[in-house]
């Protein structure tokens, strides 16, 4: 929400809504296109597949790459992306996948540390808060990583393709 406010503040500072109402609306649509890209690449496949949790095995680099490529292919197919655009997104995914594996391993370690703290006869509130702080920092790092990747992937698309994704987003969420 804060990011959206910052983006909208920056946009309204440079474009007066009274002077350029269509430009402002297009900026909003482009932002929604980014959100669609994020949802389809990260959230939809994760919820549909349980993000490996149903398989009861550790994710591998190949699993993560395949998962991300499946989500990206859905998005790119909706806007009829070229092979060159797909190749660029694949390179982003290749750089992203090892970082996701690292974050997942850190999260697993933190969860394993939190369980005995919360299951103890007497809860060590200071230790629980310390672990929560580490979990929050991990979530922030993951969010920043995902957002940076989304921006990079969206940059591969043409403005028209991003606008098309934004229109799809608006249709899905009416």
PDB file of C-alpha atoms in Angstrom:
ATOM      1  CA  UNK A   1       0.000   0.000   0.000  1.00  0.00           C
ATOM      2  CA  UNK A   2       2.860   2.380   0.837  1.00  0.00           C
ATOM      3  CA  UNK A   3       4.571   1.533  -2.460  1.00  0.00           C
ATOM      4  CA  UNK A   4       1.345   2.265  -4.318  1.00  0.00           C
ATOM      5  CA  UNK A   5       1.039   5.613  -2.528  1.00  0.00           C
ATOM      6  CA  UNK A   6       4.622   6.506  -3.427  1.00  0.00           C
ATOM      7  CA  UNK A   7       4.071   5.527  -7.043  1.00  0.00           C
ATOM      8  CA  UNK A   8       0.836   7.491  -7.223  1.00  0.00           C
ATOM      9  CA  UNK A   9       2.418  10.520  -5.476  1.00  0.00           C
ATOM     10  CA  UNK A  10       5.303  10.544  -7.938  1.00  0.00           C
ATOM     11  CA  UNK A  11       2.885  10.160 -10.812  1.00  0.00           C
ATOM     12  CA  UNK A  12       0.575  12.938  -9.668  1.00  0.00           C
ATOM     13  CA  UNK A  13       3.519  15.269  -9.093  1.00  0.00           C
ATOM     14  CA  UNK A  14       4.597  14.925 -12.716  1.00  0.00           C
ATOM     15  CA  UNK A  15       1.189  14.628 -14.355  1.00  0.00           C
ATOM     16  CA  UNK A  16      -1.712  16.764 -13.288  1.00  0.00           C
ATOM     17  CA  UNK A  17      -4.862  14.682 -13.404  1.00  0.00           C
ATOM     18  CA  UNK A  18      -6.755  17.706 -14.658  1.00  0.00           C
ATOM     19  CA  UNK A  19      -4.366  18.172 -17.576  1.00  0.00           C
ATOM     20  CA  UNK A  20      -3.711  14.519 -18.464  1.00  0.00           C
ATOM     21  CA  UNK A  21      -6.436  12.217 -17.078  1.00  0.00           C
ATOM     22  CA  UNK A  22      -5.824   9.538 -19.704  1.00  0.00           C
ATOM     23  CA  UNK A  23      -2.084   9.436 -18.962  1.00  0.00           C
ATOM     24  CA  UNK A  24      -2.755   8.985 -15.282  1.00  0.00           C
ATOM     25  CA  UNK A  25      -5.180   6.153 -15.999  1.00  0.00           C
ATOM     26  CA  UNK A  26      -2.624   4.501 -18.316  1.00  0.00           C
ATOM     27  CA  UNK A  27       0.013   4.680 -15.559  1.00  0.00           C
ATOM     28  CA  UNK A  28      -2.391   2.916 -13.230  1.00  0.00           C
ATOM     29  CA  UNK A  29      -3.050   0.259 -15.861  1.00  0.00           C
ATOM     30  CA  UNK A  30       0.672  -0.328 -16.325  1.00  0.00           C
ATOM     31  CA  UNK A  31       1.068  -0.719 -12.574  1.00  0.00           C
ATOM     32  CA  UNK A  32      -1.786  -3.227 -12.549  1.00  0.00           C
ATOM     33  CA  UNK A  33      -0.034  -5.053 -15.379  1.00  0.00           C
ATOM     34  CA  UNK A  34       2.957  -5.480 -13.096  1.00  0.00           C
ATOM     35  CA  UNK A  35       0.662  -6.793 -10.402  1.00  0.00           C
ATOM     36  CA  UNK A  36      -0.859  -9.312 -12.823  1.00  0.00           C
ATOM     37  CA  UNK A  37       2.610 -10.412 -13.838  1.00  0.00           C
ATOM     38  CA  UNK A  38       3.516 -10.918 -10.194  1.00  0.00           C
ATOM     39  CA  UNK A  39       0.355 -12.823  -9.409  1.00  0.00           C
ATOM     40  CA  UNK A  40       0.568 -15.140 -12.346  1.00  0.00           C
ATOM     41  CA  UNK A  41       4.268 -15.841 -11.970  1.00  0.00           C
ATOM     42  CA  UNK A  42       4.391 -16.263  -8.212  1.00  0.00           C
ATOM     43  CA  UNK A  43       0.995 -16.621  -6.568  1.00  0.00           C
ATOM     44  CA  UNK A  44      -1.214 -18.593  -8.952  1.00  0.00           C
ATOM     45  CA  UNK A  45       1.188 -21.461  -9.619  1.00  0.00           C
ATOM     46  CA  UNK A  46       2.164 -21.540  -5.934  1.00  0.00           C
ATOM     47  CA  UNK A  47      -1.387 -21.933  -4.727  1.00  0.00           C
ATOM     48  CA  UNK A  48      -2.320 -24.401  -7.450  1.00  0.00           C
ATOM     49  CA  UNK A  49       0.649 -26.638  -6.801  1.00  0.00           C
ATOM     50  CA  UNK A  50       1.095 -26.096  -3.097  1.00  0.00           C
ATOM     51  CA  UNK A  51       4.596 -24.752  -3.815  1.00  0.00           C
ATOM     52  CA  UNK A  52       6.136 -28.212  -3.358  1.00  0.00           C
ATOM     53  CA  UNK A  53       4.557 -28.788   0.047  1.00  0.00           C
ATOM     54  CA  UNK A  54       2.467 -31.707  -1.216  1.00  0.00           C
ATOM     55  CA  UNK A  55       5.515 -33.477  -2.581  1.00  0.00           C
ATOM     56  CA  UNK A  56       7.304 -33.700   0.790  1.00  0.00           C
ATOM     57  CA  UNK A  57      10.729 -33.192  -0.687  1.00  0.00           C
ATOM     58  CA  UNK A  58      13.195 -30.391  -0.857  1.00  0.00           C
ATOM     59  CA  UNK A  59      12.814 -28.173  -3.904  1.00  0.00           C
ATOM     60  CA  UNK A  60      15.631 -28.334  -6.392  1.00  0.00           C
ATOM     61  CA  UNK A  61      16.951 -25.631  -8.639  1.00  0.00           C
ATOM     62  CA  UNK A  62      15.256 -27.362 -11.569  1.00  0.00           C
ATOM     63  CA  UNK A  63      11.897 -27.488  -9.707  1.00  0.00           C
ATOM     64  CA  UNK A  64      12.036 -23.785  -8.905  1.00  0.00           C
ATOM     65  CA  UNK A  65      13.028 -22.826 -12.445  1.00  0.00           C
ATOM     66  CA  UNK A  66      10.288 -25.009 -13.925  1.00  0.00           C
ATOM     67  CA  UNK A  67       7.705 -23.522 -11.567  1.00  0.00           C
ATOM     68  CA  UNK A  68       8.686 -19.943 -12.417  1.00  0.00           C
ATOM     69  CA  UNK A  69       8.889 -20.665 -16.140  1.00  0.00           C
ATOM     70  CA  UNK A  70       5.406 -22.205 -16.101  1.00  0.00           C
ATOM     71  CA  UNK A  71       3.970 -19.044 -14.523  1.00  0.00           C
ATOM     72  CA  UNK A  72       5.930 -16.758 -16.835  1.00  0.00           C
ATOM     73  CA  UNK A  73       4.831 -18.753 -19.889  1.00  0.00           C
ATOM     74  CA  UNK A  74       1.177 -18.194 -18.947  1.00  0.00           C
ATOM     75  CA  UNK A  75       1.717 -14.458 -18.732  1.00  0.00           C
ATOM     76  CA  UNK A  76       3.841 -14.240 -21.863  1.00  0.00           C
ATOM     77  CA  UNK A  77       1.365 -16.377 -23.799  1.00  0.00           C
ATOM     78  CA  UNK A  78      -1.487 -14.015 -22.906  1.00  0.00           C
ATOM     79  CA  UNK A  79       0.342 -11.128 -24.577  1.00  0.00           C
ATOM     80  CA  UNK A  80       1.823 -13.156 -27.452  1.00  0.00           C
ATOM     81  CA  UNK A  81       5.413 -12.508 -26.397  1.00  0.00           C
ATOM     82  CA  UNK A  82       8.162 -13.201 -28.887  1.00  0.00           C
ATOM     83  CA  UNK A  83      10.790 -15.911 -28.498  1.00  0.00           C
ATOM     84  CA  UNK A  84      13.330 -13.184 -27.719  1.00  0.00           C
ATOM     85  CA  UNK A  85      11.134 -11.885 -24.898  1.00  0.00           C
ATOM     86  CA  UNK A  86      10.711 -15.416 -23.543  1.00  0.00           C
ATOM     87  CA  UNK A  87      14.490 -15.901 -23.637  1.00  0.00           C
ATOM     88  CA  UNK A  88      15.026 -12.677 -21.691  1.00  0.00           C
ATOM     89  CA  UNK A  89      12.519 -13.743 -19.036  1.00  0.00           C
ATOM     90  CA  UNK A  90      14.164 -17.171 -18.856  1.00  0.00           C
ATOM     91  CA  UNK A  91      17.492 -15.475 -18.063  1.00  0.00           C
ATOM     92  CA  UNK A  92      15.840 -13.530 -15.242  1.00  0.00           C
ATOM     93  CA  UNK A  93      14.386 -16.785 -13.902  1.00  0.00           C
ATOM     94  CA  UNK A  94      17.793 -18.482 -14.057  1.00  0.00           C
ATOM     95  CA  UNK A  95      19.225 -15.714 -11.849  1.00  0.00           C
ATOM     96  CA  UNK A  96      16.175 -15.697  -9.561  1.00  0.00           C
ATOM     97  CA  UNK A  97      15.775 -19.423  -8.844  1.00  0.00           C
ATOM     98  CA  UNK A  98      18.962 -19.914  -6.746  1.00  0.00           C
ATOM     99  CA  UNK A  99      18.044 -16.896  -4.632  1.00  0.00           C
ATOM    100  CA  UNK A 100      14.586 -18.330  -4.001  1.00  0.00           C
ATOM    101  CA  UNK A 101      16.115 -21.640  -2.906  1.00  0.00           C
ATOM    102  CA  UNK A 102      18.360 -19.777  -0.484  1.00  0.00           C
ATOM    103  CA  UNK A 103      15.416 -17.856   0.991  1.00  0.00           C
ATOM    104  CA  UNK A 104      13.378 -21.043   1.359  1.00  0.00           C
ATOM    105  CA  UNK A 105      16.233 -22.735   3.214  1.00  0.00           C
ATOM    106  CA  UNK A 106      16.601 -19.756   5.556  1.00  0.00           C
ATOM    107  CA  UNK A 107      12.850 -19.776   6.189  1.00  0.00           C
ATOM    108  CA  UNK A 108      12.890 -23.485   6.983  1.00  0.00           C
ATOM    109  CA  UNK A 109      15.738 -22.952   9.462  1.00  0.00           C
ATOM    110  CA  UNK A 110      13.901 -20.105  11.165  1.00  0.00           C
ATOM    111  CA  UNK A 111      10.689 -22.162  11.406  1.00  0.00           C
ATOM    112  CA  UNK A 112      12.654 -25.030  12.934  1.00  0.00           C
ATOM    113  CA  UNK A 113      14.110 -22.618  15.498  1.00  0.00           C
ATOM    114  CA  UNK A 114      10.719 -21.080  16.320  1.00  0.00           C
ATOM    115  CA  UNK A 115       8.871 -24.360  16.977  1.00  0.00           C
ATOM    116  CA  UNK A 116      10.677 -25.319  20.203  1.00  0.00           C
ATOM    117  CA  UNK A 117      10.501 -21.720  21.452  1.00  0.00           C
ATOM    118  CA  UNK A 118       6.725 -21.675  21.062  1.00  0.00           C
ATOM    119  CA  UNK A 119       6.268 -25.262  22.314  1.00  0.00           C
ATOM    120  CA  UNK A 120       8.334 -24.768  25.474  1.00  0.00           C
ATOM    121  CA  UNK A 121       6.696 -25.008  28.858  1.00  0.00           C
ATOM    122  CA  UNK A 122       7.593 -21.366  29.396  1.00  0.00           C
ATOM    123  CA  UNK A 123       7.886 -19.198  26.302  1.00  0.00           C
ATOM    124  CA  UNK A 124      11.030 -17.113  25.997  1.00  0.00           C
ATOM    125  CA  UNK A 125       9.388 -13.941  24.657  1.00  0.00           C
ATOM    126  CA  UNK A 126      12.715 -12.288  23.900  1.00  0.00           C
ATOM    127  CA  UNK A 127      13.860 -15.220  21.753  1.00  0.00           C
ATOM    128  CA  UNK A 128      10.466 -15.418  20.013  1.00  0.00           C
ATOM    129  CA  UNK A 129      10.650 -11.702  19.177  1.00  0.00           C
ATOM    130  CA  UNK A 130      14.222 -12.078  17.923  1.00  0.00           C
ATOM    131  CA  UNK A 131      13.193 -14.909  15.620  1.00  0.00           C
ATOM    132  CA  UNK A 132      10.144 -12.948  14.465  1.00  0.00           C
ATOM    133  CA  UNK A 133      12.463 -10.072  13.562  1.00  0.00           C
ATOM    134  CA  UNK A 134      14.595 -12.434  11.491  1.00  0.00           C
ATOM    135  CA  UNK A 135      11.484 -13.849   9.797  1.00  0.00           C
ATOM    136  CA  UNK A 136      10.240 -10.336   9.028  1.00  0.00           C
ATOM    137  CA  UNK A 137      13.625  -9.438   7.525  1.00  0.00           C
ATOM    138  CA  UNK A 138      13.542 -12.608   5.417  1.00  0.00           C
ATOM    139  CA  UNK A 139      10.036 -11.782   4.168  1.00  0.00           C
ATOM    140  CA  UNK A 140      11.199  -8.261   3.273  1.00  0.00           C
ATOM    141  CA  UNK A 141      14.166  -9.655   1.350  1.00  0.00           C
ATOM    142  CA  UNK A 142      11.907 -12.094  -0.503  1.00  0.00           C
ATOM    143  CA  UNK A 143       9.423  -9.363  -1.336  1.00  0.00           C
ATOM    144  CA  UNK A 144      12.170  -7.077  -2.638  1.00  0.00           C
ATOM    145  CA  UNK A 145      13.647  -9.930  -4.686  1.00  0.00           C
ATOM    146  CA  UNK A 146      10.264 -10.742  -6.240  1.00  0.00           C
ATOM    147  CA  UNK A 147       9.464  -7.096  -6.937  1.00  0.00           C
ATOM    148  CA  UNK A 148      12.841  -6.486  -8.609  1.00  0.00           C
ATOM    149  CA  UNK A 149      12.364  -9.585 -10.762  1.00  0.00           C
ATOM    150  CA  UNK A 150       8.856  -8.481 -11.730  1.00  0.00           C
ATOM    151  CA  UNK A 151      10.129  -5.062 -12.748  1.00  0.00           C
ATOM    152  CA  UNK A 152      12.867  -6.664 -14.822  1.00  0.00           C
ATOM    153  CA  UNK A 153      10.445  -9.096 -16.472  1.00  0.00           C
ATOM    154  CA  UNK A 154       7.876  -6.375 -17.118  1.00  0.00           C
ATOM    155  CA  UNK A 155      10.616  -4.318 -18.752  1.00  0.00           C
ATOM    156  CA  UNK A 156      10.917  -7.044 -21.367  1.00  0.00           C
ATOM    157  CA  UNK A 157       7.321  -6.434 -22.463  1.00  0.00           C
ATOM    158  CA  UNK A 158       6.216  -3.601 -24.696  1.00  0.00           C
ATOM    159  CA  UNK A 159       3.996  -0.868 -23.231  1.00  0.00           C
ATOM    160  CA  UNK A 160       1.118  -2.333 -25.239  1.00  0.00           C
ATOM    161  CA  UNK A 161       1.673  -5.789 -23.747  1.00  0.00           C
ATOM    162  CA  UNK A 162       1.778  -4.358 -20.215  1.00  0.00           C
ATOM    163  CA  UNK A 163      -1.419  -2.405 -20.921  1.00  0.00           C
ATOM    164  CA  UNK A 164      -3.055  -5.629 -22.148  1.00  0.00           C
ATOM    165  CA  UNK A 165      -2.125  -7.360 -18.886  1.00  0.00           C
ATOM    166  CA  UNK A 166      -3.551  -4.419 -16.951  1.00  0.00           C
ATOM    167  CA  UNK A 167      -6.825  -4.711 -18.857  1.00  0.00           C
ATOM    168  CA  UNK A 168      -6.955  -8.432 -18.072  1.00  0.00           C
ATOM    169  CA  UNK A 169      -6.344  -7.628 -14.402  1.00  0.00           C
ATOM    170  CA  UNK A 170      -9.219  -5.154 -14.398  1.00  0.00           C
ATOM    171  CA  UNK A 171     -11.568  -7.732 -15.969  1.00  0.00           C
ATOM    172  CA  UNK A 172     -10.599 -10.422 -13.460  1.00  0.00           C
ATOM    173  CA  UNK A 173     -11.087  -8.168 -10.453  1.00  0.00           C
ATOM    174  CA  UNK A 174     -14.364  -6.406 -11.137  1.00  0.00           C
TER     175      UNK A 174
END
